[in-house]
mmCIF file of C-alpha atoms in Angstrom:
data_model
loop_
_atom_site.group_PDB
_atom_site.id
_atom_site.type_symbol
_atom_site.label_atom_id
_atom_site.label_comp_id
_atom_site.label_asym_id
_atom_site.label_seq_id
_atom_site.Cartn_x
_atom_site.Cartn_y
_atom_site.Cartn_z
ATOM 1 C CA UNK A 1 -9.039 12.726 -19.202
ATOM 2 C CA UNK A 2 -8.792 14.169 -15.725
ATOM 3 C CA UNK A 3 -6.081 16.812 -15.225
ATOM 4 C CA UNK A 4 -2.618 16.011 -13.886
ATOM 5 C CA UNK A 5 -3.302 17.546 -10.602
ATOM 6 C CA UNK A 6 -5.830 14.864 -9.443
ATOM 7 C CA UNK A 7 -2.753 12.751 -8.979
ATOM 8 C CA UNK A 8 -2.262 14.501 -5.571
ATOM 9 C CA UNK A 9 -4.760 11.890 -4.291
ATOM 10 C CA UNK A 10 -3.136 9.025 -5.767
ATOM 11 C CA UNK A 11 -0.918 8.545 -3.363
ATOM 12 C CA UNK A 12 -2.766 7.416 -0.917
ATOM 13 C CA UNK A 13 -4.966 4.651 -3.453
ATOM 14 C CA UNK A 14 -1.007 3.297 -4.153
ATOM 15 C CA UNK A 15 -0.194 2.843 -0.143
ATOM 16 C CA UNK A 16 -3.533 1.198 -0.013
ATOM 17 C CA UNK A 17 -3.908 -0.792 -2.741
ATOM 18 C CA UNK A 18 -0.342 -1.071 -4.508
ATOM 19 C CA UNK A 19 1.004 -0.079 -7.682
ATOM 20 C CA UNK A 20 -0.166 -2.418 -9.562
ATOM 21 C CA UNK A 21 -3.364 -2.391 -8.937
ATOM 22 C CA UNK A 22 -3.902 0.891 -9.134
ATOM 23 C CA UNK A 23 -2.845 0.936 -12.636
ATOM 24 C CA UNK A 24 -4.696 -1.792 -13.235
ATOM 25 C CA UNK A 25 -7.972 -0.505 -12.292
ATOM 26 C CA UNK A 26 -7.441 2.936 -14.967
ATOM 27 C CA UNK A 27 -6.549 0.665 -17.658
ATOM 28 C CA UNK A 28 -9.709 -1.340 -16.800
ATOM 29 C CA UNK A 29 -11.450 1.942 -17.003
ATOM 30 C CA UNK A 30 -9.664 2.667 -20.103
ATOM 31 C CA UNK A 31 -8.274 5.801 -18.243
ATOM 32 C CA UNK A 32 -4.712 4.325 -19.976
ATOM 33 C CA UNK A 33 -3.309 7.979 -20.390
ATOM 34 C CA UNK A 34 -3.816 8.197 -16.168
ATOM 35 C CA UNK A 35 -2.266 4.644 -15.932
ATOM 36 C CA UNK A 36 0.874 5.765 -17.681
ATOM 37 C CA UNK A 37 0.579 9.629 -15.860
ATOM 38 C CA UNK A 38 0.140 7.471 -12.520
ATOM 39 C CA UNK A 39 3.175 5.643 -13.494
ATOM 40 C CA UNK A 40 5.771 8.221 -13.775
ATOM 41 C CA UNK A 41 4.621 9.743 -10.980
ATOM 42 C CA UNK A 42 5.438 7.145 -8.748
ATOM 43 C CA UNK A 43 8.973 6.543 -10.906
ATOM 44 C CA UNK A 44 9.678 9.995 -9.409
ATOM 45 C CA UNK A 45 9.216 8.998 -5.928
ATOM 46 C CA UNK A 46 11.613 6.425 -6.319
ATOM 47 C CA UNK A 47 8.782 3.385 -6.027
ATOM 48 C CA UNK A 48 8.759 0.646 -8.749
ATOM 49 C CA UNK A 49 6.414 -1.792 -10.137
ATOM 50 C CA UNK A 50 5.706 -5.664 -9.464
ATOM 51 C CA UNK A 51 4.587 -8.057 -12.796
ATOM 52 C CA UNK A 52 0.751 -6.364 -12.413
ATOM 53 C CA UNK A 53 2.387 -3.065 -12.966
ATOM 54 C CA UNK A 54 4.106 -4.435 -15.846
ATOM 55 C CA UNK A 55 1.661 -6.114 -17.667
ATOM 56 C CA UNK A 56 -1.021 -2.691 -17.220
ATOM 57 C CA UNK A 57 1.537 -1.275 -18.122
ATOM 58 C CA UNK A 58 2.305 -2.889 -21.645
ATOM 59 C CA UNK A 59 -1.867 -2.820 -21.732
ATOM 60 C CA UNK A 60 -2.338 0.770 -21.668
ATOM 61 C CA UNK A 61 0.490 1.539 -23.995
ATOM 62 C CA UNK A 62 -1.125 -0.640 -26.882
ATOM 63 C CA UNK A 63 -4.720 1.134 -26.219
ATOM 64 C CA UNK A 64 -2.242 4.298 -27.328
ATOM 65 C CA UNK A 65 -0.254 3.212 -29.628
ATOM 66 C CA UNK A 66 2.653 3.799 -27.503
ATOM 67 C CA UNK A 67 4.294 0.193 -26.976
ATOM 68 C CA UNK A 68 7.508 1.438 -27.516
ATOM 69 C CA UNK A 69 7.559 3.644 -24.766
ATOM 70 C CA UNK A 70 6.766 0.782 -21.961
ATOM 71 C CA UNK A 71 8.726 -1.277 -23.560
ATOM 72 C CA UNK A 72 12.185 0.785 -23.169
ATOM 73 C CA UNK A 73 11.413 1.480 -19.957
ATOM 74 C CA UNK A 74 10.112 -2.226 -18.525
ATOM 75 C CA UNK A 75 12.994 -4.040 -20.450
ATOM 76 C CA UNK A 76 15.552 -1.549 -19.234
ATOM 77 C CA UNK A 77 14.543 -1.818 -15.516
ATOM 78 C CA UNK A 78 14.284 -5.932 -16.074
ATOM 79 C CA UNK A 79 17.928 -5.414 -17.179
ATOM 80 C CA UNK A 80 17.134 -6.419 -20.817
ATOM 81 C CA UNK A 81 19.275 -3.571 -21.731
ATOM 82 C CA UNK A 82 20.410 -4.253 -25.488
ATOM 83 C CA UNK A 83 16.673 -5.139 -26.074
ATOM 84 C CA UNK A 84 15.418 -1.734 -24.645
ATOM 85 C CA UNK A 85 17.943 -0.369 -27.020
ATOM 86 C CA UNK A 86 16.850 -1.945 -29.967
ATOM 87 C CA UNK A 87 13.359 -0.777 -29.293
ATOM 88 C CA UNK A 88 14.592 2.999 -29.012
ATOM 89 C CA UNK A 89 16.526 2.809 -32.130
ATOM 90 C CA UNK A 90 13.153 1.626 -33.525
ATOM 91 C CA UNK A 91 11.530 4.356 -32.564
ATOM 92 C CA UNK A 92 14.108 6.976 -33.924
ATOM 93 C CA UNK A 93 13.663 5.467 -37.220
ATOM 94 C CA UNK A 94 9.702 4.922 -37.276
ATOM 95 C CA UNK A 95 9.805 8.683 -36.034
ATOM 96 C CA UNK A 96 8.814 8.315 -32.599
ATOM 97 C CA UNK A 97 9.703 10.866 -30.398
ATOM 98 C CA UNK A 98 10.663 10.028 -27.259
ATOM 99 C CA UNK A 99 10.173 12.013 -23.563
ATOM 100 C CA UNK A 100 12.614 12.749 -20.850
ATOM 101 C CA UNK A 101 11.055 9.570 -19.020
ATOM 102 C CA UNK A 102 11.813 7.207 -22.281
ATOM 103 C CA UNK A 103 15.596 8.603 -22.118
ATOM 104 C CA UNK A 104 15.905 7.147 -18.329
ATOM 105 C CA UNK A 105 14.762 4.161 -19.494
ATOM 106 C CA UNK A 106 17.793 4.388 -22.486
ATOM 107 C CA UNK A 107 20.119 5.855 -20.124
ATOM 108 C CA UNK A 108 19.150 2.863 -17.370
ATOM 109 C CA UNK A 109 19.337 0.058 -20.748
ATOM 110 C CA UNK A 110 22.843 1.471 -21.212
ATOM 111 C CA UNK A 111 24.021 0.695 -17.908
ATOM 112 C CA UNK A 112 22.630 -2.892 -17.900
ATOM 113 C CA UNK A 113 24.263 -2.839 -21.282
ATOM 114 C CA UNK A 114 27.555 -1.875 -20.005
ATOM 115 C CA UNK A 115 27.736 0.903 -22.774
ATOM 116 C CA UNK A 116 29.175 3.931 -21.569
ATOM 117 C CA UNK A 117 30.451 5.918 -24.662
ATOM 118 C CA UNK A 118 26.404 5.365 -25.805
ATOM 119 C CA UNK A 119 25.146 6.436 -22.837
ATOM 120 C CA UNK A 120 27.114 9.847 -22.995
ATOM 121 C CA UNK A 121 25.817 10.039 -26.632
ATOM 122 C CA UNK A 122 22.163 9.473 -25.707
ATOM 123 C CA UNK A 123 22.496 11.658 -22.503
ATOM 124 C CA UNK A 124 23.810 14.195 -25.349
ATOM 125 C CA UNK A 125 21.370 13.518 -27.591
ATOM 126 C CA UNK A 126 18.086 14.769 -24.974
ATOM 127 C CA UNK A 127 18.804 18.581 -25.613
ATOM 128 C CA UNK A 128 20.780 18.195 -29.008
ATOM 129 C CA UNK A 129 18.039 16.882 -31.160
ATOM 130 C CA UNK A 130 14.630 16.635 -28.860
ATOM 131 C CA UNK A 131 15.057 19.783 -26.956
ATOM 132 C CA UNK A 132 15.052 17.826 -23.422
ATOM 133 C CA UNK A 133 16.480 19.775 -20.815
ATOM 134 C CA UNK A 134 18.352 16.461 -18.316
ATOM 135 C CA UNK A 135 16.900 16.019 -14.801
ATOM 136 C CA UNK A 136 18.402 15.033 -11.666
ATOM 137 C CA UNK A 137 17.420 11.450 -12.995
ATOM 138 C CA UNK A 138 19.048 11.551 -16.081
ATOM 139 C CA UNK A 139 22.145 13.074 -14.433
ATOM 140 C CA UNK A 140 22.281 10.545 -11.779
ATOM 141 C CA UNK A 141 22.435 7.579 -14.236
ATOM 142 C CA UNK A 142 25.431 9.128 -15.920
ATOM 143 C CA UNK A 143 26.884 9.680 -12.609
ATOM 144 C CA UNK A 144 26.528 6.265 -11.799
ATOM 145 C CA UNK A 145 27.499 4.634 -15.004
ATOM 146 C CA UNK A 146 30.540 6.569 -15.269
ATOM 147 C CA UNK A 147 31.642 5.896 -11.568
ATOM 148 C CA UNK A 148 31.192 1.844 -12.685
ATOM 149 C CA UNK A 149 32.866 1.957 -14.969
ATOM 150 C CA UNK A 150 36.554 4.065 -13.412
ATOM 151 C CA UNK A 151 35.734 7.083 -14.524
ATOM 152 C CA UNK A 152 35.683 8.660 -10.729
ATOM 153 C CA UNK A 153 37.046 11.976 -11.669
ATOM 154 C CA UNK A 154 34.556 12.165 -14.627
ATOM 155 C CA UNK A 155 31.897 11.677 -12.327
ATOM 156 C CA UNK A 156 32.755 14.171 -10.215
ATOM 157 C CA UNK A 157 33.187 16.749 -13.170
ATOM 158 C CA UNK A 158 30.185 15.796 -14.268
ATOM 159 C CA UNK A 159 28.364 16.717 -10.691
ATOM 160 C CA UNK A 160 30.212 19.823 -10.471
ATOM 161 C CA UNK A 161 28.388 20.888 -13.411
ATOM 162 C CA UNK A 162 25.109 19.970 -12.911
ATOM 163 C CA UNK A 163 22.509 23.077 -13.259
ATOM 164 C CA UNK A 164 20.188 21.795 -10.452
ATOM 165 C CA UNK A 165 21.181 20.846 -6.422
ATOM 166 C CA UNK A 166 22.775 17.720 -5.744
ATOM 167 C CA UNK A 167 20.510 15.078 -4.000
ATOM 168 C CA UNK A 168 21.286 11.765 -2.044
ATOM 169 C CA UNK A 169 20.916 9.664 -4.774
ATOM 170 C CA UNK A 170 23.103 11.001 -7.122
ATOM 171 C CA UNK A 171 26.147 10.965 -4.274
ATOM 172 C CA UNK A 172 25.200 7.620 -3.243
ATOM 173 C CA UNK A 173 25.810 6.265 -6.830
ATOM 174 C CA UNK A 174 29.271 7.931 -6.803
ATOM 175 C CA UNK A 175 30.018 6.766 -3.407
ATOM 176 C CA UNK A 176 29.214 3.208 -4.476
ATOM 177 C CA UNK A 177 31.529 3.290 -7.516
ATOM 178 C CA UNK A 178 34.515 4.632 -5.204
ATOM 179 C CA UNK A 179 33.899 1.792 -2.919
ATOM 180 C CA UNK A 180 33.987 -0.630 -5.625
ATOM 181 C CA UNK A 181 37.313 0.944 -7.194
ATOM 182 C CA UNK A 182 38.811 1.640 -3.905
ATOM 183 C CA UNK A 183 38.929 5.495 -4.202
ATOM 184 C CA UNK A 184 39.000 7.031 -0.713
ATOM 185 C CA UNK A 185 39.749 10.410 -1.387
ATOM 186 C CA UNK A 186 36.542 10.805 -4.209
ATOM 187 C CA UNK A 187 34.875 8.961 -1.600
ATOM 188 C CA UNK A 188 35.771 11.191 1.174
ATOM 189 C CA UNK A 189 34.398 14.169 -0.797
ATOM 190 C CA UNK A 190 31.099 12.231 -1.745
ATOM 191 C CA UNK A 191 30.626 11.711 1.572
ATOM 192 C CA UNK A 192 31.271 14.903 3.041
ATOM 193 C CA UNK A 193 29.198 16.957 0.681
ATOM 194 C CA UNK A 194 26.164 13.514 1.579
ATOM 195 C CA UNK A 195 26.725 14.508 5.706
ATOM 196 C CA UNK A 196 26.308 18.302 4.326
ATOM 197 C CA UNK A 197 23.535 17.594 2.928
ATOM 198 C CA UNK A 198 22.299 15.330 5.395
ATOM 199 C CA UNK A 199 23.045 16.118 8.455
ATOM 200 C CA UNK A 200 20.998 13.843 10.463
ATOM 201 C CA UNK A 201 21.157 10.989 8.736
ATOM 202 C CA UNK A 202 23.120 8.494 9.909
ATOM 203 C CA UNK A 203 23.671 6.214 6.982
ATOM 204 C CA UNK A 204 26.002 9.195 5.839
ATOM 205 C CA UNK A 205 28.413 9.323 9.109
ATOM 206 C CA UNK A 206 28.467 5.182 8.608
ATOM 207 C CA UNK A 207 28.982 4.658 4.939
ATOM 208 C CA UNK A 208 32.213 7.715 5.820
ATOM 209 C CA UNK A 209 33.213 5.783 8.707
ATOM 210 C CA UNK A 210 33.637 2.053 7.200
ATOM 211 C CA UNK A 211 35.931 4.013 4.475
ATOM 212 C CA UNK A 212 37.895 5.212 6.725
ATOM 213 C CA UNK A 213 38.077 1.823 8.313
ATOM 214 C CA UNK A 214 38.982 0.059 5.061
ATOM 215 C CA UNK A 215 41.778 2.332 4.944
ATOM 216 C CA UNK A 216 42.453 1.913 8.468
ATOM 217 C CA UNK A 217 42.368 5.858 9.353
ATOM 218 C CA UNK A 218 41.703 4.965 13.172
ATOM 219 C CA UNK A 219 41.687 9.099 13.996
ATOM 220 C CA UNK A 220 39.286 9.763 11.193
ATOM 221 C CA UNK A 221 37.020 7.022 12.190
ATOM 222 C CA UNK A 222 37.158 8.160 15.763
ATOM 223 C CA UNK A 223 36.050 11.759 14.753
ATOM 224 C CA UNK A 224 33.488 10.565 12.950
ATOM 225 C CA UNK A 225 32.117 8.657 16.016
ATOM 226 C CA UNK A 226 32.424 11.766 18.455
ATOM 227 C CA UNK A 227 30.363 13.562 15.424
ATOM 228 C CA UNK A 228 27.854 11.092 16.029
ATOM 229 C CA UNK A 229 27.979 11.159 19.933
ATOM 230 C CA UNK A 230 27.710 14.955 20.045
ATOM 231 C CA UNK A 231 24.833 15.532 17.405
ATOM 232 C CA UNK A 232 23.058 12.717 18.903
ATOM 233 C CA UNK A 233 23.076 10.604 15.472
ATOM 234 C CA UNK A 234 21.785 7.240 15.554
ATOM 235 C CA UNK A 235 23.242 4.551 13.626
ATOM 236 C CA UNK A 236 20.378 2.936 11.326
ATOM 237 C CA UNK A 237 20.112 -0.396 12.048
ATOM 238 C CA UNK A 238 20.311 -2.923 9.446
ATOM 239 C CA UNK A 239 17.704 -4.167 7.818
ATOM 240 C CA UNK A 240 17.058 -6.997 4.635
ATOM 241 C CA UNK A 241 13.882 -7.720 2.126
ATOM 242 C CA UNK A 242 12.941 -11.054 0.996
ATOM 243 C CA UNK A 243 10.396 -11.432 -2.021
ATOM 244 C CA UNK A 244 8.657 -14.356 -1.118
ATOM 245 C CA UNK A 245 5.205 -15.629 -3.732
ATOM 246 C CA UNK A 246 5.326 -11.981 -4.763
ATOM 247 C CA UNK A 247 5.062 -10.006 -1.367
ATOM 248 C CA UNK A 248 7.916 -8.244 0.250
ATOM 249 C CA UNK A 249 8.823 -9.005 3.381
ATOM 250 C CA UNK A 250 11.135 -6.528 5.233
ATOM 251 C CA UNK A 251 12.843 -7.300 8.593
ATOM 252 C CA UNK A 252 14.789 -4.690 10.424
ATOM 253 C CA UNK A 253 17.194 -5.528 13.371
ATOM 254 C CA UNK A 254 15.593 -5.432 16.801
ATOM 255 C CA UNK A 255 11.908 -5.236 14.956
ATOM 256 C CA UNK A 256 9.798 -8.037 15.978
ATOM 257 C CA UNK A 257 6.596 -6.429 14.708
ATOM 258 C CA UNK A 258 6.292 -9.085 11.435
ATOM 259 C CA UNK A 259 3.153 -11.335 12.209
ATOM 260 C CA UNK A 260 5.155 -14.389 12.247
ATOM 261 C CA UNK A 261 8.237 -13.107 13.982
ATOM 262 C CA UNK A 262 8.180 -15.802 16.440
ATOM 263 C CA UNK A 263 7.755 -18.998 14.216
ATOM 264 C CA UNK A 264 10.835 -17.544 12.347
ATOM 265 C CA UNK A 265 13.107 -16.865 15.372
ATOM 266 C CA UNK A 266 12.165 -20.622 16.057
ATOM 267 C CA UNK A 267 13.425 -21.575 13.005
ATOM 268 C CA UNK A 268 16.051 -19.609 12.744
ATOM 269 C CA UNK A 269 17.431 -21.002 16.537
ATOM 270 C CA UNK A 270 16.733 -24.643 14.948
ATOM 271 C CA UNK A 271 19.158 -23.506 12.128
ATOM 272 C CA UNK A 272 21.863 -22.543 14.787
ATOM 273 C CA UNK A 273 21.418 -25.366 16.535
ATOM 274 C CA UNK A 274 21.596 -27.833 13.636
#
Protein backbone atom coordinates (compact mmCIF):
# COMPACT_ATOMS: atom_id res chain seq x y z
CA UNK A 1 0.00 0.00 0.00
CA UNK A 2 1.39 3.42 -0.79
CA UNK A 3 2.21 5.60 2.24
CA UNK A 4 -0.19 8.18 3.66
CA UNK A 5 1.76 11.02 2.35
CA UNK A 6 0.96 10.36 -1.38
CA UNK A 7 -2.42 11.74 -0.47
CA UNK A 8 -0.91 15.27 -0.89
CA UNK A 9 -1.66 14.74 -4.62
CA UNK A 10 -5.07 13.63 -4.18
CA UNK A 11 -6.44 16.64 -4.01
CA UNK A 12 -6.19 17.70 -7.09
CA UNK A 13 -7.56 13.96 -8.82
CA UNK A 14 -10.88 14.88 -6.33
CA UNK A 15 -11.34 18.65 -7.93
CA UNK A 16 -10.93 16.92 -11.21
CA UNK A 17 -12.64 13.99 -11.15
CA UNK A 18 -14.94 14.02 -7.89
CA UNK A 19 -15.10 12.06 -4.89
CA UNK A 20 -16.61 9.44 -5.99
CA UNK A 21 -14.83 8.54 -8.56
CA UNK A 22 -11.80 8.77 -7.19
CA UNK A 23 -12.64 6.21 -4.71
CA UNK A 24 -14.00 4.32 -7.12
CA UNK A 25 -11.08 3.90 -9.27
CA UNK A 26 -8.71 2.49 -5.85
CA UNK A 27 -11.34 0.11 -5.05
CA UNK A 28 -11.26 -0.97 -8.74
CA UNK A 29 -7.59 -1.29 -8.23
CA UNK A 30 -8.21 -3.04 -5.08
CA UNK A 31 -6.15 -0.18 -3.41
CA UNK A 32 -9.44 -0.35 -0.77
CA UNK A 33 -7.15 0.64 2.28
CA UNK A 34 -6.33 4.12 -0.03
CA UNK A 35 -10.12 4.33 -0.83
CA UNK A 36 -11.01 4.46 2.83
CA UNK A 37 -7.44 6.66 3.68
CA UNK A 38 -8.72 8.95 0.66
CA UNK A 39 -11.96 9.12 2.37
CA UNK A 40 -11.21 10.56 5.66
CA UNK A 41 -9.06 12.76 4.25
CA UNK A 42 -11.49 14.56 2.44
CA UNK A 43 -14.07 14.17 5.71
CA UNK A 44 -11.41 16.47 7.22
CA UNK A 45 -11.69 19.09 4.70
CA UNK A 46 -15.17 19.34 5.30
CA UNK A 47 -16.19 17.71 1.61
CA UNK A 48 -18.72 14.80 1.53
CA UNK A 49 -19.65 12.05 -0.69
CA UNK A 50 -22.47 11.55 -3.48
CA UNK A 51 -24.18 7.68 -3.86
CA UNK A 52 -20.68 6.61 -5.93
CA UNK A 53 -18.82 7.51 -2.83
CA UNK A 54 -21.15 5.52 -0.90
CA UNK A 55 -21.42 2.50 -2.60
CA UNK A 56 -17.07 2.34 -3.01
CA UNK A 57 -17.32 3.00 -0.03
CA UNK A 58 -19.40 -0.03 1.41
CA UNK A 59 -17.13 -1.99 -1.49
CA UNK A 60 -13.85 -1.44 -0.04
CA UNK A 61 -14.92 -2.03 3.49
CA UNK A 62 -16.15 -5.70 2.64
CA UNK A 63 -12.68 -6.41 0.65
CA UNK A 64 -11.44 -5.63 4.55
CA UNK A 65 -13.62 -6.94 6.54
CA UNK A 66 -14.48 -3.66 7.88
CA UNK A 67 -18.35 -3.16 6.98
CA UNK A 68 -19.06 -1.93 10.16
CA UNK A 69 -16.99 0.92 9.98
CA UNK A 70 -18.72 2.43 6.60
CA UNK A 71 -21.64 1.53 7.74
CA UNK A 72 -21.72 3.84 11.06
CA UNK A 73 -20.44 6.42 9.30
CA UNK A 74 -22.73 6.35 5.80
CA UNK A 75 -25.97 5.63 7.88
CA UNK A 76 -25.13 8.33 10.37
CA UNK A 77 -24.48 11.06 7.71
CA UNK A 78 -27.86 9.65 5.72
CA UNK A 79 -29.46 10.44 9.12
CA UNK A 80 -30.21 6.72 9.82
CA UNK A 81 -29.04 7.46 13.23
CA UNK A 82 -30.55 4.57 15.52
CA UNK A 83 -29.35 2.19 12.69
CA UNK A 84 -25.69 3.53 12.82
CA UNK A 85 -26.10 2.88 16.46
CA UNK A 86 -27.11 -0.49 16.32
CA UNK A 87 -24.20 -1.25 14.09
CA UNK A 88 -21.66 0.29 16.73
CA UNK A 89 -23.13 -1.58 19.54
CA UNK A 90 -22.45 -4.56 17.21
CA UNK A 91 -19.20 -3.92 16.96
CA UNK A 92 -18.49 -3.42 20.78
CA UNK A 93 -19.82 -6.79 21.31
CA UNK A 94 -18.17 -8.74 18.23
CA UNK A 95 -14.95 -6.87 19.60
CA UNK A 96 -14.42 -4.41 17.03
CA UNK A 97 -12.56 -1.59 17.88
CA UNK A 98 -13.50 1.41 16.62
CA UNK A 99 -11.23 4.79 15.48
CA UNK A 100 -11.68 8.40 16.27
CA UNK A 101 -13.36 8.66 12.67
CA UNK A 102 -16.04 5.70 13.60
CA UNK A 103 -16.87 7.84 16.92
CA UNK A 104 -17.92 10.98 14.57
CA UNK A 105 -19.93 8.87 12.81
CA UNK A 106 -21.62 7.69 16.55
CA UNK A 107 -21.41 11.08 17.80
CA UNK A 108 -23.17 12.45 14.26
CA UNK A 109 -25.93 9.05 14.62
CA UNK A 110 -26.65 10.51 18.06
CA UNK A 111 -27.64 13.77 16.91
CA UNK A 112 -29.91 12.44 14.10
CA UNK A 113 -31.04 10.25 16.94
CA UNK A 114 -31.87 13.05 19.15
CA UNK A 115 -29.88 11.27 22.03
CA UNK A 116 -27.99 13.56 24.00
CA UNK A 117 -27.28 11.84 27.41
CA UNK A 118 -25.68 8.90 24.80
CA UNK A 119 -23.85 11.12 23.00
CA UNK A 120 -22.04 12.54 26.20
CA UNK A 121 -21.51 8.83 27.14
CA UNK A 122 -19.96 7.87 23.80
CA UNK A 123 -18.01 11.23 23.58
CA UNK A 124 -16.83 9.85 27.18
CA UNK A 125 -16.30 6.66 26.19
CA UNK A 126 -13.26 7.69 23.20
CA UNK A 127 -10.50 8.21 25.94
CA UNK A 128 -12.18 6.08 28.81
CA UNK A 129 -12.01 2.70 27.24
CA UNK A 130 -10.20 3.11 23.56
CA UNK A 131 -7.61 5.57 24.53
CA UNK A 132 -8.93 8.26 21.82
CA UNK A 133 -7.83 11.56 22.55
CA UNK A 134 -11.39 13.93 21.01
CA UNK A 135 -10.67 16.24 18.04
CA UNK A 136 -12.03 19.45 17.09
CA UNK A 137 -14.63 17.15 15.23
CA UNK A 138 -15.69 15.23 17.94
CA UNK A 139 -15.92 18.36 20.12
CA UNK A 140 -17.88 20.24 17.65
CA UNK A 141 -20.68 17.59 17.46
CA UNK A 142 -21.12 17.79 21.20
CA UNK A 143 -21.14 21.43 20.90
CA UNK A 144 -23.75 21.31 18.53
CA UNK A 145 -25.92 18.64 19.96
CA UNK A 146 -25.94 20.17 23.24
CA UNK A 147 -26.76 23.76 21.89
CA UNK A 148 -30.03 21.79 20.07
CA UNK A 149 -31.03 20.58 22.43
CA UNK A 150 -31.09 24.02 25.37
CA UNK A 151 -28.21 23.28 26.84
CA UNK A 152 -26.52 26.86 25.76
CA UNK A 153 -24.54 27.31 28.86
CA UNK A 154 -23.32 23.65 28.61
CA UNK A 155 -22.11 24.35 25.35
CA UNK A 156 -20.28 27.06 26.20
CA UNK A 157 -18.60 25.19 29.24
CA UNK A 158 -17.90 22.69 27.15
CA UNK A 159 -15.84 25.15 24.57
CA UNK A 160 -14.19 26.79 27.35
CA UNK A 161 -12.58 23.61 28.02
CA UNK A 162 -11.56 22.38 24.97
CA UNK A 163 -7.59 21.51 24.85
CA UNK A 164 -7.18 22.64 21.18
CA UNK A 165 -8.15 26.41 19.45
CA UNK A 166 -11.57 27.11 18.69
CA UNK A 167 -12.43 27.08 14.89
CA UNK A 168 -15.46 28.49 12.82
CA UNK A 169 -17.27 25.53 12.83
CA UNK A 170 -17.52 24.75 16.20
CA UNK A 171 -18.92 28.60 16.97
CA UNK A 172 -21.14 28.41 14.11
CA UNK A 173 -22.92 25.30 15.61
CA UNK A 174 -23.37 27.22 18.90
CA UNK A 175 -24.44 30.29 17.20
CA UNK A 176 -27.10 28.29 15.35
CA UNK A 177 -28.54 26.72 18.52
CA UNK A 178 -28.79 30.35 20.21
CA UNK A 179 -30.65 31.50 17.23
CA UNK A 180 -32.98 28.71 17.38
CA UNK A 181 -33.57 29.16 21.31
CA UNK A 182 -33.49 32.84 21.13
CA UNK A 183 -30.33 33.39 23.31
CA UNK A 184 -28.77 36.76 22.43
CA UNK A 185 -26.39 37.17 25.00
CA UNK A 186 -24.60 33.34 24.28
CA UNK A 187 -25.02 34.49 20.89
CA UNK A 188 -23.38 37.75 21.31
CA UNK A 189 -20.32 35.99 22.79
CA UNK A 190 -20.27 33.29 19.92
CA UNK A 191 -20.16 35.86 17.71
CA UNK A 192 -17.69 38.05 19.06
CA UNK A 193 -15.07 35.46 19.76
CA UNK A 194 -16.27 34.19 15.43
CA UNK A 195 -15.36 38.23 14.32
CA UNK A 196 -12.07 37.58 16.61
CA UNK A 197 -11.31 34.97 14.95
CA UNK A 198 -12.34 36.11 11.73
CA UNK A 199 -11.80 39.27 11.17
CA UNK A 200 -12.44 39.64 7.58
CA UNK A 201 -15.08 37.65 7.10
CA UNK A 202 -18.12 39.07 6.67
CA UNK A 203 -20.60 36.33 7.34
CA UNK A 204 -19.43 36.98 11.06
CA UNK A 205 -20.32 40.94 11.26
CA UNK A 206 -23.88 39.72 9.45
CA UNK A 207 -24.92 36.66 11.34
CA UNK A 208 -23.99 39.49 14.76
CA UNK A 209 -25.90 42.07 13.09
CA UNK A 210 -29.39 40.23 12.25
CA UNK A 211 -29.21 39.28 16.20
CA UNK A 212 -29.05 42.36 17.11
CA UNK A 213 -31.86 43.16 14.76
CA UNK A 214 -34.11 40.40 16.10
CA UNK A 215 -33.70 42.01 19.30
CA UNK A 216 -34.10 45.30 17.86
CA UNK A 217 -30.66 46.80 19.35
CA UNK A 218 -30.71 49.65 16.57
CA UNK A 219 -27.16 51.17 18.24
CA UNK A 220 -25.57 47.77 18.23
CA UNK A 221 -26.57 47.07 14.74
CA UNK A 222 -25.37 50.46 13.68
CA UNK A 223 -21.84 49.79 15.19
CA UNK A 224 -21.64 46.82 13.64
CA UNK A 225 -22.24 48.49 10.21
CA UNK A 226 -19.57 51.36 10.81
CA UNK A 227 -17.23 48.14 11.72
CA UNK A 228 -17.92 47.05 8.39
CA UNK A 229 -17.58 50.51 6.61
CA UNK A 230 -14.24 51.23 8.28
CA UNK A 231 -12.45 47.74 7.80
CA UNK A 232 -13.74 47.69 4.38
CA UNK A 233 -15.83 44.30 5.00
CA UNK A 234 -17.96 43.13 2.34
CA UNK A 235 -21.17 41.59 2.97
CA UNK A 236 -21.21 37.97 1.22
CA UNK A 237 -23.81 37.82 -1.00
CA UNK A 238 -26.27 35.16 -0.86
CA UNK A 239 -26.07 32.32 -2.56
CA UNK A 240 -28.39 28.70 -2.90
CA UNK A 241 -27.53 24.94 -4.31
CA UNK A 242 -29.93 22.88 -6.12
CA UNK A 243 -29.16 19.02 -6.66
CA UNK A 244 -30.61 18.45 -9.81
CA UNK A 245 -30.07 14.36 -11.64
CA UNK A 246 -27.16 14.23 -9.22
CA UNK A 247 -25.06 17.45 -10.06
CA UNK A 248 -24.95 20.50 -7.92
CA UNK A 249 -25.80 23.48 -9.18
CA UNK A 250 -24.78 26.63 -7.18
CA UNK A 251 -26.04 30.17 -7.99
CA UNK A 252 -24.72 33.16 -6.17
CA UNK A 253 -26.45 36.65 -6.31
CA UNK A 254 -25.21 38.92 -9.07
CA UNK A 255 -23.24 35.68 -10.71
CA UNK A 256 -24.38 35.06 -14.12
CA UNK A 257 -21.44 32.82 -14.98
CA UNK A 258 -23.80 29.32 -14.94
CA UNK A 259 -23.95 28.13 -18.70
CA UNK A 260 -27.58 28.47 -18.82
CA UNK A 261 -27.99 31.63 -16.82
CA UNK A 262 -30.01 33.21 -19.41
CA UNK A 263 -32.67 30.46 -20.25
CA UNK A 264 -33.26 30.52 -16.41
CA UNK A 265 -33.63 34.31 -15.91
CA UNK A 266 -36.23 33.74 -18.81
CA UNK A 267 -37.97 31.48 -16.91
CA UNK A 268 -37.74 32.83 -13.92
CA UNK A 269 -39.31 36.48 -15.48
CA UNK A 270 -42.14 34.06 -17.04
CA UNK A 271 -42.73 32.94 -13.37
CA UNK A 272 -43.13 36.66 -12.24
CA UNK A 273 -45.11 37.43 -14.83
CA UNK A 274 -47.54 34.51 -14.54
Amino acid sequence: MKGVADHGKHSGRVRGRGIGAVDHGYVEDSACEEALLLFREVQHKGLTGDKVTMVSLLLACTHLGALEVALIVVLAMCGQGNKALEYFYEMQIRGVKPDAITFVGVLVACSHAGLVDERISHFNLMSEKYGIRPSIEHYGCLVYILGRAGRIAKAEELIKNMPMALDHFVLGGLLGACRIHDNLEAAERAAQQLLELLPDNGGSYVILSNRYSSSRKWKKVKRIRELMAERNIKKPPGCILIEVDGVVHEFVKGDPSHPQSSEIYEMVDDMINR
